[in-house]
Amino acid sequence: MQKTISMPNVNLPQSVQRSSALKPIGLGLLIAAAYFIAIPLVFGANGYLLNVFTTMAAVSFISFGVWLTFAIGRINLAQAGFALIGAYVTAILVSRLGVSFWICLPLSGAVAALLGGLIGWPVLRLKGVYFAMITLCITEACRLTALSFPALTRGAQGIVDLPLPGELSLFGLTIIPAFEKGARLPFFYLAGTLMLLGLGFMWLLDTSRVGAVFRSLRQNEDLASSLGINVAKYRVVAFMVSCFYAGVGGAFFATLQQNVYPTTFQVLDSVYFMVYCFVGGLEFVIGPLVGALVMMISFELLHEFQRYQTVIFSGLMILCILLMPNGILSVVNRSGKPEEATNA
């Protein structure tokens, strides 16, 4: 007769629980203070650098979705394709139907997530390089689709002169005023808000039971299935969340640039989203943010080298990955355990 072994419930002291919960909260407050207060005070008069930080925050938000697919053991190169879908959804709804940007922003993510679920259900059965190649083809298919339906997307001409976001009001109370032409700070703050919300949700997801299931899929899907976990369902859920991040990020970039073309997001962008995760550290939720910050700041610092800028930058990235294969954050948290590092 088979015996059932029950594991004892271990209750951590309240001080330990409180300290473990305060760590990410303190880190989030530090990031918020640096982004929303320090950067505008120091670089507020420099519009170019504000644009750099705005882009950094937006690509970090999109890269969080790529990090999530890494958490289930998949290499995702379709993020740029779903960002393009989100960009076109917002562009079409705003320019042709006059829908508010604040409605289009989450709606673009929802459309990208729905399409991601439909595509991901059969595709996520693949693993390794096969899944990576399929997702790469998805990105290219999205670009070709945008070119092939000019009646809807205007083809290679793109959709231009998109209106700026209007005011967001609730019960007659203005929460966010209308964006003014040429103003950079509103987009800077919006990108930072998306980045922090995306980071917060991803941390909550990673530290929840669902996050533990995702990590079990990365370790051994067969073992997870033998424990009663619906592997197919959780794979699709993770992919849909990833696509939602891409759709929202694409909608933001379409409005920031006030135009969208089939080449707005390409395969190279998917590669960059993936590299941000590698450079920051795949074992850390905040890894994509750190990777995007380091890579974009490094690229700007090398601007004086002009034509050698890309070559030097590529060499530094290769050197970084060789010396720190687990990411920059692995050096900071080298003494921590893997479980603790994942939730840091």
mmCIF file of C-alpha atoms in Angstrom:
data_model
loop_
_atom_site.group_PDB
_atom_site.id
_atom_site.type_symbol
_atom_site.label_atom_id
_atom_site.label_comp_id
_atom_site.label_asym_id
_atom_site.label_seq_id
_atom_site.Cartn_x
_atom_site.Cartn_y
_atom_site.Cartn_z
ATOM 1 C CA MET A 1 0.000 0.000 0.000
ATOM 2 C CA GLN A 2 1.434 3.352 -1.075
ATOM 3 C CA LYS A 3 1.991 5.840 1.709
ATOM 4 C CA THR A 4 1.337 9.528 1.397
ATOM 5 C CA ILE A 5 4.023 11.721 2.831
ATOM 6 C CA SER A 6 2.851 15.093 4.046
ATOM 7 C CA MET A 7 5.250 17.965 4.293
ATOM 8 C CA PRO A 8 5.122 20.007 7.496
ATOM 9 C CA ASN A 9 4.068 23.600 7.256
ATOM 10 C CA VAL A 10 6.939 25.846 8.176
ATOM 11 C CA ASN A 11 5.932 29.336 9.293
ATOM 12 C CA LEU A 12 8.655 31.905 8.932
ATOM 13 C CA PRO A 13 8.984 34.531 11.647
ATOM 14 C CA GLN A 14 7.057 37.702 10.916
ATOM 15 C CA SER A 15 10.272 39.725 10.856
ATOM 16 C CA VAL A 16 11.705 37.505 8.100
ATOM 17 C CA GLN A 17 8.488 37.682 6.097
ATOM 18 C CA ARG A 18 8.358 41.454 6.527
ATOM 19 C CA SER A 19 11.990 41.953 5.479
ATOM 20 C CA SER A 20 11.615 39.752 2.397
ATOM 21 C CA ALA A 21 8.524 41.712 1.376
ATOM 22 C CA LEU A 22 10.149 45.100 1.970
ATOM 23 C CA LYS A 23 13.152 44.372 -0.276
ATOM 24 C CA PRO A 24 11.321 44.625 -3.628
ATOM 25 C CA ILE A 25 9.138 47.464 -2.328
ATOM 26 C CA GLY A 26 12.221 49.451 -1.352
ATOM 27 C CA LEU A 27 13.835 48.701 -4.704
ATOM 28 C CA GLY A 28 10.706 49.839 -6.525
ATOM 29 C CA LEU A 29 10.608 53.090 -4.562
ATOM 30 C CA LEU A 30 14.285 53.674 -5.338
ATOM 31 C CA ILE A 31 13.700 53.159 -9.053
ATOM 32 C CA ALA A 32 10.651 55.429 -8.969
ATOM 33 C CA ALA A 33 12.559 58.180 -7.150
ATOM 34 C CA ALA A 34 15.491 57.962 -9.568
ATOM 35 C CA TYR A 35 13.275 57.989 -12.654
ATOM 36 C CA PHE A 36 10.527 60.437 -11.725
ATOM 37 C CA ILE A 37 12.570 62.878 -9.611
ATOM 38 C CA ALA A 38 16.323 62.613 -10.188
ATOM 39 C CA ILE A 39 16.370 62.270 -13.990
ATOM 40 C CA PRO A 40 14.005 65.215 -14.694
ATOM 41 C CA LEU A 41 15.953 67.414 -12.270
ATOM 42 C CA VAL A 42 19.320 66.586 -13.830
ATOM 43 C CA PHE A 43 18.407 66.138 -17.510
ATOM 44 C CA GLY A 44 15.100 68.003 -17.730
ATOM 45 C CA ALA A 45 16.527 70.639 -20.053
ATOM 46 C CA ASN A 46 18.085 68.063 -22.381
ATOM 47 C CA GLY A 47 15.307 66.819 -24.648
ATOM 48 C CA TYR A 48 17.526 64.259 -26.367
ATOM 49 C CA LEU A 49 18.475 62.482 -23.133
ATOM 50 C CA LEU A 50 14.858 62.545 -21.985
ATOM 51 C CA ASN A 51 13.973 60.724 -25.197
ATOM 52 C CA VAL A 52 16.707 58.178 -24.490
ATOM 53 C CA PHE A 53 15.343 57.446 -21.012
ATOM 54 C CA THR A 54 11.788 57.341 -22.368
ATOM 55 C CA THR A 55 12.820 54.754 -24.946
ATOM 56 C CA MET A 56 14.730 52.811 -22.302
ATOM 57 C CA ALA A 57 11.664 52.578 -20.082
ATOM 58 C CA ALA A 58 9.412 51.537 -22.978
ATOM 59 C CA VAL A 59 11.737 48.816 -24.302
ATOM 60 C CA SER A 60 12.192 47.560 -20.733
ATOM 61 C CA PHE A 61 8.436 47.160 -20.484
ATOM 62 C CA ILE A 62 8.312 45.143 -23.721
ATOM 63 C CA SER A 63 11.331 43.070 -22.652
ATOM 64 C CA PHE A 64 9.576 41.968 -19.453
ATOM 65 C CA GLY A 65 7.371 39.852 -21.703
ATOM 66 C CA VAL A 66 10.419 38.193 -23.265
ATOM 67 C CA TRP A 67 11.752 37.502 -19.771
ATOM 68 C CA LEU A 68 8.494 35.709 -18.924
ATOM 69 C CA THR A 69 8.800 33.360 -21.895
ATOM 70 C CA PHE A 70 12.348 32.595 -20.779
ATOM 71 C CA ALA A 71 10.840 31.667 -17.410
ATOM 72 C CA ILE A 72 8.917 28.805 -19.070
ATOM 73 C CA GLY A 73 11.965 27.692 -21.058
ATOM 74 C CA ARG A 74 11.227 29.299 -24.442
ATOM 75 C CA ILE A 75 13.291 31.692 -26.575
ATOM 76 C CA ASN A 76 10.840 34.275 -27.893
ATOM 77 C CA LEU A 77 11.717 36.209 -31.054
ATOM 78 C CA ALA A 78 8.125 37.198 -31.828
ATOM 79 C CA GLN A 79 7.944 40.130 -29.410
ATOM 80 C CA ALA A 80 8.570 42.710 -32.124
ATOM 81 C CA GLY A 81 5.815 41.190 -34.263
ATOM 82 C CA PHE A 82 3.209 41.527 -31.520
ATOM 83 C CA ALA A 83 4.470 45.034 -30.741
ATOM 84 C CA LEU A 84 3.800 45.870 -34.397
ATOM 85 C CA ILE A 85 0.281 44.462 -34.015
ATOM 86 C CA GLY A 86 -0.327 46.680 -30.993
ATOM 87 C CA ALA A 87 1.047 49.702 -32.849
ATOM 88 C CA TYR A 88 -1.278 49.186 -35.803
ATOM 89 C CA VAL A 89 -4.316 48.544 -33.600
ATOM 90 C CA THR A 90 -3.806 51.878 -31.867
ATOM 91 C CA ALA A 91 -2.972 53.717 -35.097
ATOM 92 C CA ILE A 92 -6.086 52.444 -36.902
ATOM 93 C CA LEU A 93 -8.467 53.046 -34.000
ATOM 94 C CA VAL A 94 -7.125 56.507 -33.180
ATOM 95 C CA SER A 95 -6.782 57.842 -36.725
ATOM 96 C CA ARG A 96 -9.857 56.325 -38.369
ATOM 97 C CA LEU A 97 -12.386 55.786 -35.598
ATOM 98 C CA GLY A 98 -11.341 58.539 -33.203
ATOM 99 C CA VAL A 99 -11.026 56.191 -30.234
ATOM 100 C CA SER A 100 -9.236 57.631 -27.206
ATOM 101 C CA PHE A 101 -5.606 56.644 -26.795
ATOM 102 C CA TRP A 102 -6.259 55.620 -23.199
ATOM 103 C CA ILE A 103 -8.732 53.002 -24.432
ATOM 104 C CA CYS A 104 -6.491 51.900 -27.287
ATOM 105 C CA LEU A 105 -3.497 51.334 -24.992
ATOM 106 C CA PRO A 106 -4.911 48.332 -23.060
ATOM 107 C CA LEU A 107 -7.030 47.259 -26.044
ATOM 108 C CA SER A 108 -3.912 46.894 -28.193
ATOM 109 C CA GLY A 109 -2.404 44.652 -25.542
ATOM 110 C CA ALA A 110 -5.609 42.597 -25.386
ATOM 111 C CA VAL A 111 -5.682 42.097 -29.176
ATOM 112 C CA ALA A 112 -2.010 41.070 -29.194
ATOM 113 C CA ALA A 113 -2.631 38.682 -26.283
ATOM 114 C CA LEU A 114 -5.637 37.103 -28.020
ATOM 115 C CA LEU A 115 -3.688 36.553 -31.233
ATOM 116 C CA GLY A 116 -0.774 35.264 -29.172
ATOM 117 C CA GLY A 117 -3.038 32.714 -27.515
ATOM 118 C CA LEU A 118 -4.393 31.493 -30.865
ATOM 119 C CA ILE A 119 -0.913 31.222 -32.360
ATOM 120 C CA GLY A 120 0.770 29.966 -29.205
ATOM 121 C CA TRP A 121 -1.518 26.991 -28.564
ATOM 122 C CA PRO A 122 -0.003 24.878 -31.385
ATOM 123 C CA VAL A 123 3.391 26.634 -31.614
ATOM 124 C CA LEU A 124 4.335 26.291 -27.932
ATOM 125 C CA ARG A 125 4.569 22.525 -28.367
ATOM 126 C CA LEU A 126 7.943 23.183 -29.970
ATOM 127 C CA LYS A 127 11.107 23.690 -27.922
ATOM 128 C CA GLY A 128 14.574 25.109 -28.278
ATOM 129 C CA VAL A 129 15.753 26.397 -31.633
ATOM 130 C CA TYR A 130 12.580 25.195 -33.361
ATOM 131 C CA PHE A 131 10.389 27.493 -31.276
ATOM 132 C CA ALA A 132 12.866 30.348 -31.738
ATOM 133 C CA MET A 133 12.759 29.949 -35.524
ATOM 134 C CA ILE A 134 8.955 29.855 -35.579
ATOM 135 C CA THR A 135 8.712 33.033 -33.489
ATOM 136 C CA LEU A 136 11.241 34.731 -35.762
ATOM 137 C CA CYS A 137 9.005 33.837 -38.713
ATOM 138 C CA ILE A 138 5.998 35.266 -36.844
ATOM 139 C CA THR A 139 7.716 38.646 -36.596
ATOM 140 C CA GLU A 140 8.496 38.637 -40.294
ATOM 141 C CA ALA A 141 4.948 37.484 -41.096
ATOM 142 C CA CYS A 142 3.533 40.463 -39.176
ATOM 143 C CA ARG A 143 5.691 42.843 -41.214
ATOM 144 C CA LEU A 144 4.639 41.262 -44.516
ATOM 145 C CA THR A 145 0.979 41.311 -43.462
ATOM 146 C CA ALA A 146 1.208 45.044 -42.784
ATOM 147 C CA LEU A 147 2.619 45.487 -46.295
ATOM 148 C CA SER A 148 0.019 43.263 -47.958
ATOM 149 C CA PHE A 149 -3.147 45.079 -46.811
ATOM 150 C CA PRO A 150 -2.717 48.728 -47.830
ATOM 151 C CA ALA A 151 -6.462 49.366 -47.549
ATOM 152 C CA LEU A 152 -6.158 48.847 -43.798
ATOM 153 C CA THR A 153 -2.534 49.625 -42.974
ATOM 154 C CA ARG A 154 -1.652 51.903 -45.962
ATOM 155 C CA GLY A 155 1.193 49.502 -46.787
ATOM 156 C CA ALA A 156 4.698 50.912 -47.032
ATOM 157 C CA GLN A 157 3.373 54.470 -46.674
ATOM 158 C CA GLY A 158 2.370 53.712 -43.095
ATOM 159 C CA ILE A 159 -0.101 55.554 -40.923
ATOM 160 C CA VAL A 160 1.218 59.017 -40.100
ATOM 161 C CA ASP A 161 0.182 62.155 -38.224
ATOM 162 C CA LEU A 162 -1.371 60.273 -35.327
ATOM 163 C CA PRO A 163 -2.993 62.582 -32.774
ATOM 164 C CA LEU A 164 -1.420 63.068 -29.383
ATOM 165 C CA PRO A 165 -3.151 61.516 -26.353
ATOM 166 C CA GLY A 166 -6.043 63.600 -25.075
ATOM 167 C CA GLU A 167 -6.920 64.144 -21.447
ATOM 168 C CA LEU A 168 -7.963 61.244 -19.244
ATOM 169 C CA SER A 169 -10.822 62.171 -16.955
ATOM 170 C CA LEU A 170 -13.009 60.240 -14.544
ATOM 171 C CA PHE A 171 -16.333 61.573 -13.243
ATOM 172 C CA GLY A 172 -15.421 65.014 -14.556
ATOM 173 C CA LEU A 173 -12.057 65.001 -12.768
ATOM 174 C CA THR A 174 -9.021 65.332 -15.020
ATOM 175 C CA ILE A 175 -6.517 62.645 -14.061
ATOM 176 C CA ILE A 176 -4.057 63.171 -16.928
ATOM 177 C CA PRO A 177 -4.119 66.396 -18.971
ATOM 178 C CA ALA A 178 -3.920 66.349 -22.759
ATOM 179 C CA PHE A 179 -0.412 65.981 -24.189
ATOM 180 C CA GLU A 180 0.947 69.095 -25.881
ATOM 181 C CA LYS A 181 2.884 69.059 -29.126
ATOM 182 C CA GLY A 182 6.647 69.083 -28.567
ATOM 183 C CA ALA A 183 6.380 68.277 -24.842
ATOM 184 C CA ARG A 184 8.661 65.397 -23.887
ATOM 185 C CA LEU A 185 7.972 65.052 -20.163
ATOM 186 C CA PRO A 186 4.420 63.612 -20.528
ATOM 187 C CA PHE A 187 5.725 60.678 -22.592
ATOM 188 C CA PHE A 188 8.670 60.353 -20.208
ATOM 189 C CA TYR A 189 6.338 59.976 -17.225
ATOM 190 C CA LEU A 190 3.973 57.669 -19.104
ATOM 191 C CA ALA A 191 6.840 55.377 -20.106
ATOM 192 C CA GLY A 192 8.088 55.299 -16.517
ATOM 193 C CA THR A 193 4.627 54.481 -15.214
ATOM 194 C CA LEU A 194 4.284 51.602 -17.671
ATOM 195 C CA MET A 195 7.744 50.357 -16.723
ATOM 196 C CA LEU A 196 7.002 50.347 -12.989
ATOM 197 C CA LEU A 197 3.561 48.790 -13.414
ATOM 198 C CA GLY A 198 5.025 46.134 -15.693
ATOM 199 C CA LEU A 199 7.834 45.409 -13.255
ATOM 200 C CA GLY A 200 5.447 45.259 -10.292
ATOM 201 C CA PHE A 201 3.036 42.873 -11.994
ATOM 202 C CA MET A 202 5.889 40.663 -13.200
ATOM 203 C CA TRP A 203 7.316 40.485 -9.669
ATOM 204 C CA LEU A 204 3.909 39.571 -8.227
ATOM 205 C CA LEU A 205 3.490 36.918 -10.911
ATOM 206 C CA ASP A 206 6.971 35.504 -10.340
ATOM 207 C CA THR A 207 6.521 35.230 -6.563
ATOM 208 C CA SER A 208 3.051 33.679 -6.826
ATOM 209 C CA ARG A 209 2.072 30.053 -7.247
ATOM 210 C CA VAL A 210 1.747 30.629 -10.995
ATOM 211 C CA GLY A 211 5.350 31.810 -11.106
ATOM 212 C CA ALA A 212 6.441 28.611 -9.375
ATOM 213 C CA VAL A 213 4.539 26.625 -12.010
ATOM 214 C CA PHE A 214 6.287 28.581 -14.784
ATOM 215 C CA ARG A 215 9.693 27.748 -13.292
ATOM 216 C CA SER A 216 8.745 24.075 -13.048
ATOM 217 C CA LEU A 217 7.965 24.111 -16.782
ATOM 218 C CA ARG A 218 11.418 25.459 -17.484
ATOM 219 C CA GLN A 219 13.034 22.721 -15.381
ATOM 220 C CA ASN A 220 11.095 19.682 -16.603
ATOM 221 C CA GLU A 221 7.731 19.771 -18.383
ATOM 222 C CA ASP A 222 7.247 16.001 -18.161
ATOM 223 C CA LEU A 223 7.722 16.044 -14.405
ATOM 224 C CA ALA A 224 5.363 19.022 -14.071
ATOM 225 C CA SER A 225 2.745 17.166 -16.125
ATOM 226 C CA SER A 226 3.092 14.078 -13.922
ATOM 227 C CA LEU A 227 2.261 16.267 -10.913
ATOM 228 C CA GLY A 228 -1.068 17.235 -12.468
ATOM 229 C CA ILE A 229 -0.048 20.612 -13.928
ATOM 230 C CA ASN A 230 -1.802 21.516 -17.169
ATOM 231 C CA VAL A 231 1.386 22.280 -19.074
ATOM 232 C CA ALA A 232 -0.294 23.457 -22.290
ATOM 233 C CA LYS A 233 -2.543 25.901 -20.445
ATOM 234 C CA TYR A 234 0.228 27.536 -18.440
ATOM 235 C CA ARG A 235 2.477 27.814 -21.486
ATOM 236 C CA VAL A 236 -0.249 29.668 -23.382
ATOM 237 C CA VAL A 237 -1.002 31.911 -20.387
ATOM 238 C CA ALA A 238 2.656 32.941 -20.134
ATOM 239 C CA PHE A 239 2.835 33.609 -23.865
ATOM 240 C CA MET A 240 -0.366 35.661 -23.806
ATOM 241 C CA VAL A 241 0.950 37.835 -20.970
ATOM 242 C CA SER A 242 4.151 38.320 -22.960
ATOM 243 C CA CYS A 243 2.153 39.355 -26.037
ATOM 244 C CA PHE A 244 0.092 41.778 -23.932
ATOM 245 C CA TYR A 245 3.280 43.554 -22.860
ATOM 246 C CA ALA A 246 4.365 43.739 -26.507
ATOM 247 C CA GLY A 247 1.009 45.109 -27.680
ATOM 248 C CA VAL A 248 0.918 47.854 -25.049
ATOM 249 C CA GLY A 249 4.541 48.793 -25.752
ATOM 250 C CA GLY A 250 3.864 48.936 -29.477
ATOM 251 C CA ALA A 251 0.853 51.196 -28.918
ATOM 252 C CA PHE A 252 3.008 53.523 -26.828
ATOM 253 C CA PHE A 253 5.725 53.782 -29.498
ATOM 254 C CA ALA A 254 3.175 54.422 -32.253
ATOM 255 C CA THR A 255 1.803 57.389 -30.308
ATOM 256 C CA LEU A 256 5.240 58.603 -29.238
ATOM 257 C CA GLN A 257 6.464 58.719 -32.846
ATOM 258 C CA GLN A 258 2.995 59.682 -34.164
ATOM 259 C CA ASN A 259 3.400 57.186 -37.005
ATOM 260 C CA VAL A 260 3.725 53.478 -37.655
ATOM 261 C CA TYR A 261 5.259 51.638 -40.603
ATOM 262 C CA PRO A 262 5.721 47.930 -41.368
ATOM 263 C CA THR A 263 9.388 48.417 -40.478
ATOM 264 C CA THR A 264 8.688 50.082 -37.120
ATOM 265 C CA PHE A 265 9.352 46.754 -35.386
ATOM 266 C CA GLN A 266 11.536 44.136 -37.061
ATOM 267 C CA VAL A 267 13.394 40.935 -36.225
ATOM 268 C CA LEU A 268 16.381 42.956 -35.012
ATOM 269 C CA ASP A 269 14.165 44.555 -32.360
ATOM 270 C CA SER A 270 13.159 41.089 -31.103
ATOM 271 C CA VAL A 271 16.841 40.227 -30.816
ATOM 272 C CA TYR A 272 17.468 43.391 -28.807
ATOM 273 C CA PHE A 273 14.567 42.611 -26.456
ATOM 274 C CA MET A 274 16.134 39.208 -25.855
ATOM 275 C CA VAL A 275 19.649 40.587 -25.356
ATOM 276 C CA TYR A 276 18.388 43.066 -22.724
ATOM 277 C CA CYS A 277 17.262 40.061 -20.680
ATOM 278 C CA PHE A 278 20.592 38.284 -21.130
ATOM 279 C CA VAL A 279 22.696 41.302 -20.185
ATOM 280 C CA GLY A 280 20.632 42.129 -17.101
ATOM 281 C CA GLY A 281 20.230 38.529 -15.926
ATOM 282 C CA LEU A 282 17.597 35.899 -16.674
ATOM 283 C CA GLU A 283 17.288 34.936 -13.011
ATOM 284 C CA PHE A 284 16.161 38.425 -12.033
ATOM 285 C CA VAL A 285 12.795 40.044 -12.691
ATOM 286 C CA ILE A 286 14.491 43.413 -12.952
ATOM 287 C CA GLY A 287 17.041 42.024 -15.418
ATOM 288 C CA PRO A 288 15.446 43.472 -18.591
ATOM 289 C CA LEU A 289 15.378 46.960 -17.062
ATOM 290 C CA VAL A 290 19.037 46.803 -16.033
ATOM 291 C CA GLY A 291 20.041 45.346 -19.390
ATOM 292 C CA ALA A 292 18.197 48.026 -21.359
ATOM 293 C CA LEU A 293 19.654 50.793 -19.167
ATOM 294 C CA VAL A 294 23.242 49.552 -19.468
ATOM 295 C CA MET A 295 23.049 48.898 -23.211
ATOM 296 C CA MET A 296 21.390 52.177 -24.153
ATOM 297 C CA ILE A 297 23.623 54.309 -21.914
ATOM 298 C CA SER A 298 26.717 52.504 -23.215
ATOM 299 C CA PHE A 299 25.655 53.081 -26.813
ATOM 300 C CA GLU A 300 25.128 56.803 -26.174
ATOM 301 C CA LEU A 301 28.507 57.142 -24.440
ATOM 302 C CA LEU A 302 30.185 55.650 -27.515
ATOM 303 C CA HIS A 303 28.549 58.230 -29.778
ATOM 304 C CA GLU A 304 31.801 60.189 -30.118
ATOM 305 C CA PHE A 305 33.450 57.269 -31.911
ATOM 306 C CA GLN A 306 30.921 57.717 -34.759
ATOM 307 C CA ARG A 307 31.483 55.018 -37.408
ATOM 308 C CA TYR A 308 33.238 52.711 -34.920
ATOM 309 C CA GLN A 309 30.390 53.079 -32.432
ATOM 310 C CA THR A 310 28.500 49.918 -33.433
ATOM 311 C CA VAL A 311 31.650 47.782 -33.636
ATOM 312 C CA ILE A 312 32.900 48.822 -30.193
ATOM 313 C CA PHE A 313 29.423 48.461 -28.713
ATOM 314 C CA SER A 314 29.042 44.930 -30.114
ATOM 315 C CA GLY A 315 32.468 43.951 -28.757
ATOM 316 C CA LEU A 316 31.584 45.251 -25.302
ATOM 317 C CA MET A 317 28.301 43.291 -25.309
ATOM 318 C CA ILE A 318 30.105 40.080 -26.302
ATOM 319 C CA LEU A 319 32.701 40.674 -23.599
ATOM 320 C CA CYS A 320 29.950 41.325 -21.054
ATOM 321 C CA ILE A 321 28.168 38.059 -21.875
ATOM 322 C CA LEU A 322 31.444 36.085 -21.797
ATOM 323 C CA LEU A 323 32.574 37.496 -18.435
ATOM 324 C CA MET A 324 29.094 37.561 -16.876
ATOM 325 C CA PRO A 325 27.099 34.737 -18.533
ATOM 326 C CA ASN A 326 24.358 35.021 -15.897
ATOM 327 C CA GLY A 327 23.984 38.770 -16.352
ATOM 328 C CA ILE A 328 25.215 41.895 -14.626
ATOM 329 C CA LEU A 329 22.980 41.354 -11.610
ATOM 330 C CA SER A 330 24.561 37.938 -10.950
ATOM 331 C CA VAL A 331 27.749 39.747 -9.919
ATOM 332 C CA VAL A 332 25.832 41.902 -7.438
ATOM 333 C CA ASN A 333 23.990 38.929 -5.949
ATOM 334 C CA ARG A 334 26.694 36.300 -6.303
ATOM 335 C CA SER A 335 26.390 35.213 -2.678
ATOM 336 C CA GLY A 336 22.581 34.708 -2.869
ATOM 337 C CA LYS A 337 20.751 31.482 -3.599
ATOM 338 C CA PRO A 338 19.044 30.959 -7.005
ATOM 339 C CA GLU A 339 15.599 31.029 -5.457
ATOM 340 C CA GLU A 340 16.312 34.305 -3.741
ATOM 341 C CA ALA A 341 17.891 35.764 -6.826
ATOM 342 C CA THR A 342 14.869 35.047 -8.940
ATOM 343 C CA ASN A 343 12.623 37.061 -6.656
ATOM 344 C CA ALA A 344 15.049 39.898 -6.070
#
